[in-house]
Amino acid sequence: MNRRSRKRRSRSLGDLVPLLAALVTAAVVVVVGLFVLGSGSDADARAMLEAEFDGAYPAFPTPSGNVVEVDVSAAPATIEVVEGLDTQVWAFNGVVPGEVHRVTLGDTFRMNFRNELPVETTVHWHGVRVPNAMDGVPGITQPAIQPGESFTYEFTPPDAGTFFYHSHVNSTEQVERGLYGTLVVEDAESVGYSQDVVMVMDDWSLTPTGAIDTDFNNPTDVSHNGRWGSVITVNGEDEAQLTARPGERVRLRFVNASVARPYALRFVNPPAQVIAIDGMYVREPRSADATLISPGARVDVDITMPDTPGTFEIVEDFSTRAVRLVTVVVDGGPVDTPDFAAPRNGRIPEWVEAVDVDVDIEYKLALTGSRWTINGDSFPIFEAEQIEPDVFTKVRFTNNSIRLHPMHLHGQFFQVLARNGEPVNDGAFRDSVLLFKDDVVDVGLVALDAGMWAMHCHILEHAAGGMMTFLEVAAREPVEASS
Ligand code: C2O
Ligand code: CU
């Protein structure tokens, strides 16, 4: 790997206001900020945006002392994707998707991982704010785990929500072959849904005999929108069904495990609400109809079953042809619908003033010959930008191509601020954002966790074609870390 000179970014903020210490002065800063903004000081606006971030989500985990420990191996396995046909896959503990690991907020999760594949691998915890050394990026956060070797992943997730784990080595092949699963971090107090169901979506490119097409990274997929399979499964089933009783209120956790295909969910009847995006509760639940889920993304949906038996379908129609994802069978005696306010995170900042703040980092995305480039570099050549923790940072993605790019940042959450110059009141923290042809999207974040964090397109063929770089978050001053 060839890392070129690293850019150091100098900040105008001088003595950086630590996020937590800003708490007391937050109200004053907001009031003062409103008056000084007219005269347009970038530093004042930033201080205000940082103050708004305070309490948006916990800066650090609070371990309860409870440890959830699992033993997982990655190994070849045989499953049935299409009825009557055997498909050889690479799987975590023999199943695709890999098991749903459930922990409760505060638990420490420990995975004793063993590589029984013929090739090296790692596990990446997509969306989880893990310590950098647990992030599973080969050559940067850990050496790849060799065949026959083991590695222990251990961390205390700071956020409750729906997360995605997957191989981060040669992922166009390894994720396609089945190396992915779901990590659910439950709220410390149960929310009260009748059922809580994970729905992992994938699309498969199979030969007529059911084998996985091994034409990984073919140049057409790399230069277009990646590899799209023709068999779509939910939880490994191409005829997925969910059974519920009339009146049940169900939490559906959708995970997009496809390497390239986005899904647009349709919930027409009964209506449904999105309560979380990329694991994090949204500010206000919103209609789930036409919800986009780009590769690697998660969306949690709150849906109440009709009060009479029957069936309905959950459909995806990102491409022109609508595809049934799940048939919901509503059957049995009715239950009283649990009555509670859908979970939300009212602390998500509005960051309205961010439209006036200068962009700190711009990532220009382009196809250069047959390689994807970010600011002219094609991975493994990259320049890591460096940012400070606890400082509002504005990042612009400029898509100088006609392809889709779900841009994903490891280890941090960001909020969309503007799309093509139009302010967006996103009300959600995300770990990826989907760019369409020629889009210019601004996002804002306050980085919390130090380390080298991968930033790449989650159309994994684009990442393999060079569309990957790193964002380095500097360590806090020791005195701040001990507080
Ligand atoms: Cu889900 Cu670096 O990826
Ligand atoms: Cu892309």
XYZ file of C-alpha atoms and ligand atoms in Angstrom:
487
model
C 0.000 0.000 0.000
C 1.344 3.362 -1.038
C 0.424 6.150 1.214
C 1.500 9.489 -0.147
C 2.283 12.541 1.928
C -0.407 13.138 4.464
C -2.105 16.471 4.519
C -2.229 18.185 7.855
C -5.186 20.412 8.235
C -4.783 23.527 10.262
C -7.848 24.847 11.936
C -9.087 28.364 12.340
C -10.677 27.490 15.642
C -7.446 27.993 17.564
C -8.042 26.464 20.956
C -10.595 23.856 19.947
C -13.608 23.963 22.173
C -13.938 20.477 23.644
C -17.382 19.147 22.946
C -18.274 18.220 26.479
C -16.882 21.351 28.061
C -19.023 23.415 25.705
C -22.125 22.211 27.500
C -22.401 25.067 29.973
C -21.753 27.762 27.424
C -23.945 26.196 24.751
C -26.966 28.394 25.350
C -24.850 31.539 25.390
C -23.054 30.510 22.218
C -26.359 29.905 20.448
C -27.758 33.288 21.392
C -24.561 35.171 20.641
C -24.102 33.112 17.485
C -27.409 34.263 16.076
C -26.247 37.868 16.212
C -22.692 37.470 15.015
C -23.574 35.186 12.130
C -24.832 38.057 10.083
C -21.299 39.373 10.066
C -20.279 35.868 9.031
C -17.526 34.457 11.188
C -16.835 30.845 10.251
C -15.335 30.127 13.663
C -18.443 31.352 15.491
C -20.696 29.317 13.276
C -18.594 26.215 13.904
C -18.663 26.686 17.657
C -22.426 26.913 17.421
C -22.700 23.748 15.339
C -20.511 21.868 17.797
C -22.706 23.061 20.651
C -25.774 21.739 18.815
C -24.083 18.344 18.529
C -23.771 18.050 22.282
C -25.795 15.075 23.495
C -26.701 13.970 19.956
C -25.346 10.564 20.901
C -22.987 9.337 23.588
C -19.367 10.194 22.987
C -18.195 6.998 24.620
C -19.713 3.654 25.612
C -20.701 2.902 29.185
C -19.782 -0.749 29.756
C -22.089 -2.585 32.164
C -19.515 -5.319 32.723
C -21.647 -7.935 31.007
C -19.827 -9.787 28.204
C -21.538 -11.544 25.301
C -19.064 -13.980 23.813
C -19.482 -15.894 20.571
C -17.268 -18.317 18.660
C -17.452 -17.842 14.926
C -15.553 -19.415 12.086
C -15.548 -18.465 8.440
C -15.495 -21.551 6.242
C -16.847 -22.976 3.001
C -20.411 -24.312 3.287
C -23.266 -25.479 1.114
C -26.675 -23.832 1.263
C -29.825 -23.726 -0.834
C -30.479 -20.253 -2.249
C -32.863 -21.430 -4.940
C -34.984 -24.443 -4.062
C -33.477 -27.719 -5.284
C -30.048 -26.275 -6.109
C -26.923 -26.468 -3.974
C -24.835 -23.321 -3.728
C -21.286 -23.411 -2.376
C -20.732 -20.339 -0.240
C -18.280 -18.916 2.275
C -20.145 -18.498 5.515
C -19.865 -17.444 9.143
C -20.783 -20.551 11.160
C -22.250 -22.237 8.101
C -25.134 -19.862 7.396
C -25.831 -16.978 5.008
C -26.655 -14.440 6.256
C -24.420 -15.020 9.269
C -26.155 -15.279 12.616
C -27.808 -12.248 14.143
C -25.742 -11.466 17.217
C -27.845 -9.599 19.760
C -26.388 -7.661 22.645
C -27.892 -5.063 24.935
C -26.540 -1.536 25.118
C -23.718 -1.584 27.679
C -22.730 -5.187 26.929
C -19.251 -5.917 25.719
C -19.286 -8.066 22.605
C -16.485 -10.554 22.076
C -16.140 -12.655 18.958
C -13.531 -15.372 18.950
C -13.048 -15.568 15.234
C -11.294 -18.315 13.329
C -10.479 -18.266 9.638
C -11.102 -21.667 8.045
C -11.249 -20.270 4.535
C -8.586 -20.992 1.933
C -7.859 -17.235 1.832
C -7.122 -14.418 4.283
C -9.974 -12.352 5.703
C -11.134 -9.904 8.404
C -14.447 -8.863 9.931
C -15.596 -5.231 9.708
C -18.346 -3.903 12.002
C -20.107 -1.563 9.626
C -21.638 1.424 11.436
C -20.420 0.466 14.892
C -18.211 3.077 16.538
C -15.580 0.520 17.461
C -12.060 1.304 18.646
C -9.981 1.671 15.481
C -8.058 -1.570 16.103
C -11.347 -3.522 15.934
C -12.427 -2.043 12.580
C -11.242 -4.946 10.449
C -9.491 -3.027 7.684
C -6.523 -5.127 6.509
C -3.158 -3.416 6.393
C -4.473 -0.369 8.253
C -6.204 -1.422 11.482
C -4.973 -5.034 11.619
C -3.067 -7.551 9.520
C -5.406 -9.776 7.511
C -6.225 -13.014 9.357
C -4.502 -15.865 7.555
C -6.090 -19.273 6.869
C -6.027 -21.316 10.075
C -5.490 -18.224 12.224
C -7.723 -16.629 14.841
C -8.470 -13.106 15.988
C -10.614 -11.783 18.820
C -12.864 -8.822 18.107
C -13.967 -7.135 21.297
C -15.762 -3.849 21.857
C -18.611 -2.208 23.747
C -20.988 -0.651 21.216
C -21.797 2.930 22.251
C -25.057 3.038 20.264
C -28.177 0.869 20.232
C -29.251 -0.066 16.722
C -28.935 -2.326 13.704
C -25.421 -2.940 12.402
C -23.878 -4.968 9.612
C -20.742 -7.058 9.787
C -18.875 -8.312 6.767
C -15.521 -9.345 5.404
C -13.307 -6.411 4.482
C -10.765 -8.387 2.450
C -11.372 -8.720 -1.279
C -14.939 -7.935 -0.377
C -16.349 -7.988 -3.906
C -15.723 -11.712 -3.744
C -15.992 -12.468 -0.018
C -19.252 -10.592 0.613
C -20.684 -12.005 -2.626
C -19.816 -15.503 -1.421
C -21.747 -14.904 1.795
C -19.476 -13.456 4.482
C -21.847 -11.042 6.200
C -24.340 -10.869 9.047
C -26.124 -8.584 11.501
C -25.248 -7.228 14.920
C -28.234 -5.877 16.832
C -27.600 -3.692 19.843
C -30.834 -3.593 21.810
C -31.846 -0.581 23.841
C -31.057 -0.851 27.537
C -34.800 -0.861 28.204
C -37.034 -2.911 25.942
C -39.059 -0.732 23.577
C -42.148 -2.973 23.474
C -42.623 -4.204 19.906
C -44.610 -7.435 19.465
C -41.802 -8.786 17.267
C -38.340 -7.589 16.331
C -37.223 -9.109 13.027
C -34.009 -8.677 11.038
C -34.442 -8.660 7.237
C -31.151 -9.019 5.387
C -31.432 -8.396 1.666
C -29.010 -9.746 -0.898
C -28.924 -10.388 -4.609
C -27.150 -13.366 -6.125
C -25.465 -13.987 -9.474
C -25.859 -17.728 -9.930
C -25.104 -20.082 -12.790
C -27.929 -22.376 -14.008
C -26.655 -25.111 -11.650
C -26.791 -22.791 -8.633
C -23.083 -22.006 -8.340
C -21.968 -18.473 -7.559
C -20.776 -16.805 -10.726
C -17.038 -16.308 -10.139
C -16.647 -13.451 -12.587
C -15.884 -11.069 -9.711
C -14.673 -7.543 -10.505
C -15.364 -7.840 -14.179
C -14.483 -4.530 -15.862
C -18.073 -3.795 -16.895
C -19.339 -4.137 -13.311
C -16.462 -2.034 -12.025
C -17.035 0.828 -14.469
C -20.857 0.668 -14.258
C -22.958 0.252 -11.107
C -21.278 -2.897 -9.772
C -22.505 -6.466 -9.773
C -26.284 -6.890 -9.610
C -27.601 -10.427 -9.192
C -30.902 -11.661 -10.551
C -32.006 -13.685 -7.505
C -33.042 -11.490 -4.596
C -33.241 -13.052 -1.142
C -34.302 -11.885 2.274
C -32.601 -13.815 5.092
C -31.367 -16.226 2.424
C -34.879 -17.049 1.155
C -36.079 -16.087 -2.276
C -39.684 -16.550 -1.067
C -39.328 -14.867 2.302
C -42.361 -14.811 4.587
C -43.131 -13.148 7.862
C -46.017 -14.317 10.013
C -47.707 -12.040 12.513
C -51.007 -11.835 14.337
C -53.564 -9.138 13.567
C -52.754 -5.950 15.486
C -49.127 -6.802 16.199
C -46.677 -3.930 16.094
C -43.460 -5.138 14.521
C -39.984 -3.676 14.247
C -38.360 -4.673 10.968
C -34.611 -4.156 10.726
C -33.656 -4.043 7.053
C -30.011 -4.565 6.174
C -28.721 -4.235 2.615
C -25.998 -6.850 2.203
C -25.800 -6.495 -1.584
C -22.418 -5.412 -2.852
C -23.932 -2.930 -5.298
C -27.717 -2.867 -5.554
C -29.783 -0.257 -3.694
C -33.356 -1.087 -2.695
C -36.360 1.231 -2.528
C -38.897 -0.196 -0.118
C -42.623 0.157 -0.683
C -45.012 -0.042 2.242
C -48.329 0.986 0.883
C -50.844 -0.918 2.910
C -50.488 -0.920 5.849
C -48.344 2.196 6.096
C -45.067 2.018 7.992
C -42.672 4.448 9.609
C -38.902 4.670 9.555
C -37.603 4.945 13.112
C -33.879 4.437 12.518
C -31.399 4.918 9.687
C -27.982 3.265 9.715
C -28.656 2.092 13.257
C -29.419 5.478 14.815
C -32.909 6.622 15.734
C -34.132 9.493 13.570
C -35.257 12.802 15.026
C -38.885 12.186 14.053
C -40.304 8.986 12.570
C -41.163 9.460 8.895
C -43.087 7.537 6.250
C -41.260 4.397 5.183
C -42.682 4.434 1.705
C -40.015 4.785 -0.998
C -37.219 4.444 1.572
C -33.876 4.019 -0.145
C -31.445 1.534 1.324
C -28.076 1.709 -0.376
C -25.522 -1.104 -0.061
C -24.395 -1.505 3.552
C -27.206 0.724 4.852
C -29.826 -0.216 7.426
C -33.341 1.050 7.969
C -35.569 0.151 10.933
C -39.279 0.243 10.295
C -42.248 0.330 12.688
C -45.305 -1.347 11.174
C -48.640 -2.318 12.665
C -50.431 -5.347 11.241
C -53.989 -4.954 9.969
C -56.597 -6.070 12.497
C -57.990 -8.780 10.265
C -56.205 -11.834 8.804
C -54.834 -11.609 5.266
C -51.571 -11.136 3.418
C -49.638 -8.181 2.056
C -46.327 -7.671 0.376
C -43.285 -5.554 1.001
C -41.901 -4.650 -2.393
C -38.751 -3.023 -3.687
C -38.779 -0.965 -6.865
C -35.474 0.866 -7.161
C -35.143 -0.447 -10.666
C -38.122 -0.288 -12.973
C -39.305 -3.811 -12.243
C -40.896 -4.129 -8.813
C -39.759 -7.194 -6.849
C -41.557 -8.756 -3.905
C -39.179 -8.966 -0.961
C -41.393 -10.371 1.757
C -44.907 -11.727 1.968
C -46.454 -10.886 5.311
C -49.036 -13.398 6.465
C -51.363 -11.946 9.069
C -53.002 -14.838 10.802
C -54.406 -16.074 14.112
C -56.264 -14.314 16.888
C -55.932 -10.539 17.083
C -53.803 -8.886 19.759
C -54.074 -5.429 21.285
C -51.663 -3.188 19.444
C -48.864 -2.076 21.793
C -49.357 1.608 22.367
C -46.175 3.630 22.785
C -44.501 6.530 21.063
C -42.076 5.267 18.425
C -38.483 5.659 19.608
C -36.739 8.759 18.324
C -33.698 10.916 19.006
C -34.886 14.473 19.551
C -31.273 15.573 20.081
C -30.250 15.314 16.449
C -29.072 18.843 15.594
C -30.655 20.832 12.791
C -27.351 22.425 11.801
C -29.181 25.063 9.785
C -26.236 27.455 9.969
C -24.000 24.897 8.280
C -24.991 26.165 4.833
C -22.753 29.186 5.446
C -19.773 27.279 6.795
C -16.800 26.599 4.553
C -16.206 23.093 3.255
C -13.224 21.468 4.981
C -12.717 18.468 2.752
C -13.982 17.886 -0.742
C -13.920 14.443 -2.287
C -14.172 14.538 -6.073
C -15.290 11.199 -7.427
C -14.488 10.268 -11.004
C -13.839 7.426 -13.385
C -10.375 7.939 -14.841
C -9.708 5.423 -17.578
C -10.762 2.132 -16.027
C -10.047 3.204 -12.417
C -12.198 5.048 -9.929
C -10.494 8.017 -8.330
C -11.019 10.223 -5.298
C -9.351 13.587 -5.856
C -7.335 11.994 -8.627
C -5.940 9.122 -6.542
C -6.938 5.525 -7.017
C -6.512 3.193 -4.036
C -4.018 1.746 -2.999
C -2.684 5.245 -3.557
C -4.401 7.695 -1.267
C -3.927 10.827 0.758
C -5.421 10.601 4.216
C -7.045 13.824 5.264
C -6.648 14.584 8.939
C -9.316 16.112 11.157
C -9.555 16.939 14.830
C -11.948 15.189 17.204
C -14.846 17.194 18.698
C -14.773 19.730 15.879
C -17.546 20.292 13.376
C -16.232 19.223 9.978
C -17.965 19.763 6.684
C -17.308 17.283 3.907
C -18.410 17.648 0.292
C -18.801 14.733 -2.092
C -18.815 15.752 -5.735
C -19.831 13.053 -8.173
C -18.134 13.769 -11.463
C -19.597 10.627 -12.980
C -22.924 9.217 -14.087
C -22.785 6.260 -11.659
C -24.238 5.703 -8.202
C -21.907 6.091 -5.235
C -23.065 5.197 -1.725
C -20.146 6.871 0.071
C -19.408 5.245 3.406
C -17.293 6.460 6.302
C -16.083 4.046 8.966
C -16.282 4.773 12.664
C -18.313 8.025 12.555
C -21.809 9.213 11.827
C -22.630 12.226 9.684
C -25.712 14.136 8.699
C -26.597 15.343 5.225
C -26.581 19.162 5.161
C -27.259 19.927 1.516
C -27.822 18.234 -1.798
C -26.955 20.109 -4.987
C -26.948 23.396 -3.132
C -30.366 22.867 -1.526
C -30.268 22.696 2.277
C -31.469 19.361 3.685
C -32.924 18.998 7.154
C -31.924 15.358 7.398
C -32.929 14.609 10.986
C -30.789 11.467 10.824
C -27.227 10.370 11.365
C -25.865 8.086 8.697
C -22.700 6.211 7.929
C -23.273 6.396 4.189
C -24.981 8.643 1.675
C -26.093 7.740 -1.815
C -24.969 10.019 -4.637
C -26.685 9.944 -7.993
C -25.252 11.193 -11.301
C -23.489 14.550 -10.917
C -24.702 15.028 -7.326
C -22.914 17.347 -4.936
C -23.714 16.391 -1.346
C -22.504 18.163 1.797
C -22.397 16.310 5.092
C -21.441 17.433 8.569
C -19.855 15.451 11.351
C -18.164 15.840 14.674
C -15.605 13.053 14.812
C -15.191 11.415 18.205
C -12.968 8.379 17.798
C -9.303 8.576 16.930
C -7.788 6.488 14.200
C -7.451 5.815 10.497
C -10.977 5.366 9.210
C -11.732 4.004 5.769
C -13.897 6.127 3.492
C -15.048 4.382 0.355
C -17.846 3.713 -2.052
C -20.021 0.822 -0.854
C -20.583 -0.357 -4.376
C -17.772 -2.710 -3.574
C -16.679 -3.028 -7.207
C -16.072 0.722 -7.177
C -13.995 0.408 -4.009
C -12.081 -2.448 -5.649
C -11.624 -0.179 -8.664
C -9.841 2.372 -6.474
C -12.633 4.376 -4.829
C -11.305 4.259 -1.311
C -9.356 6.584 0.927
C -8.865 7.210 4.657
C -9.840 9.938 7.059
C -7.559 10.225 10.054
C -9.083 11.479 13.284
C -6.384 12.813 15.593
C -6.169 11.607 19.176
C -7.545 13.799 21.966
C -5.242 15.508 24.343
C -4.590 12.998 27.173
C -6.110 15.337 29.771
C -9.406 15.360 27.887
C -9.472 11.605 27.385
C -9.380 10.946 31.128
C -12.537 12.917 31.871
Cu -19.350 -1.933 4.998
Cu -15.618 -0.406 4.555
O -17.473 -1.182 4.737
Cu -19.302 4.123 -6.306
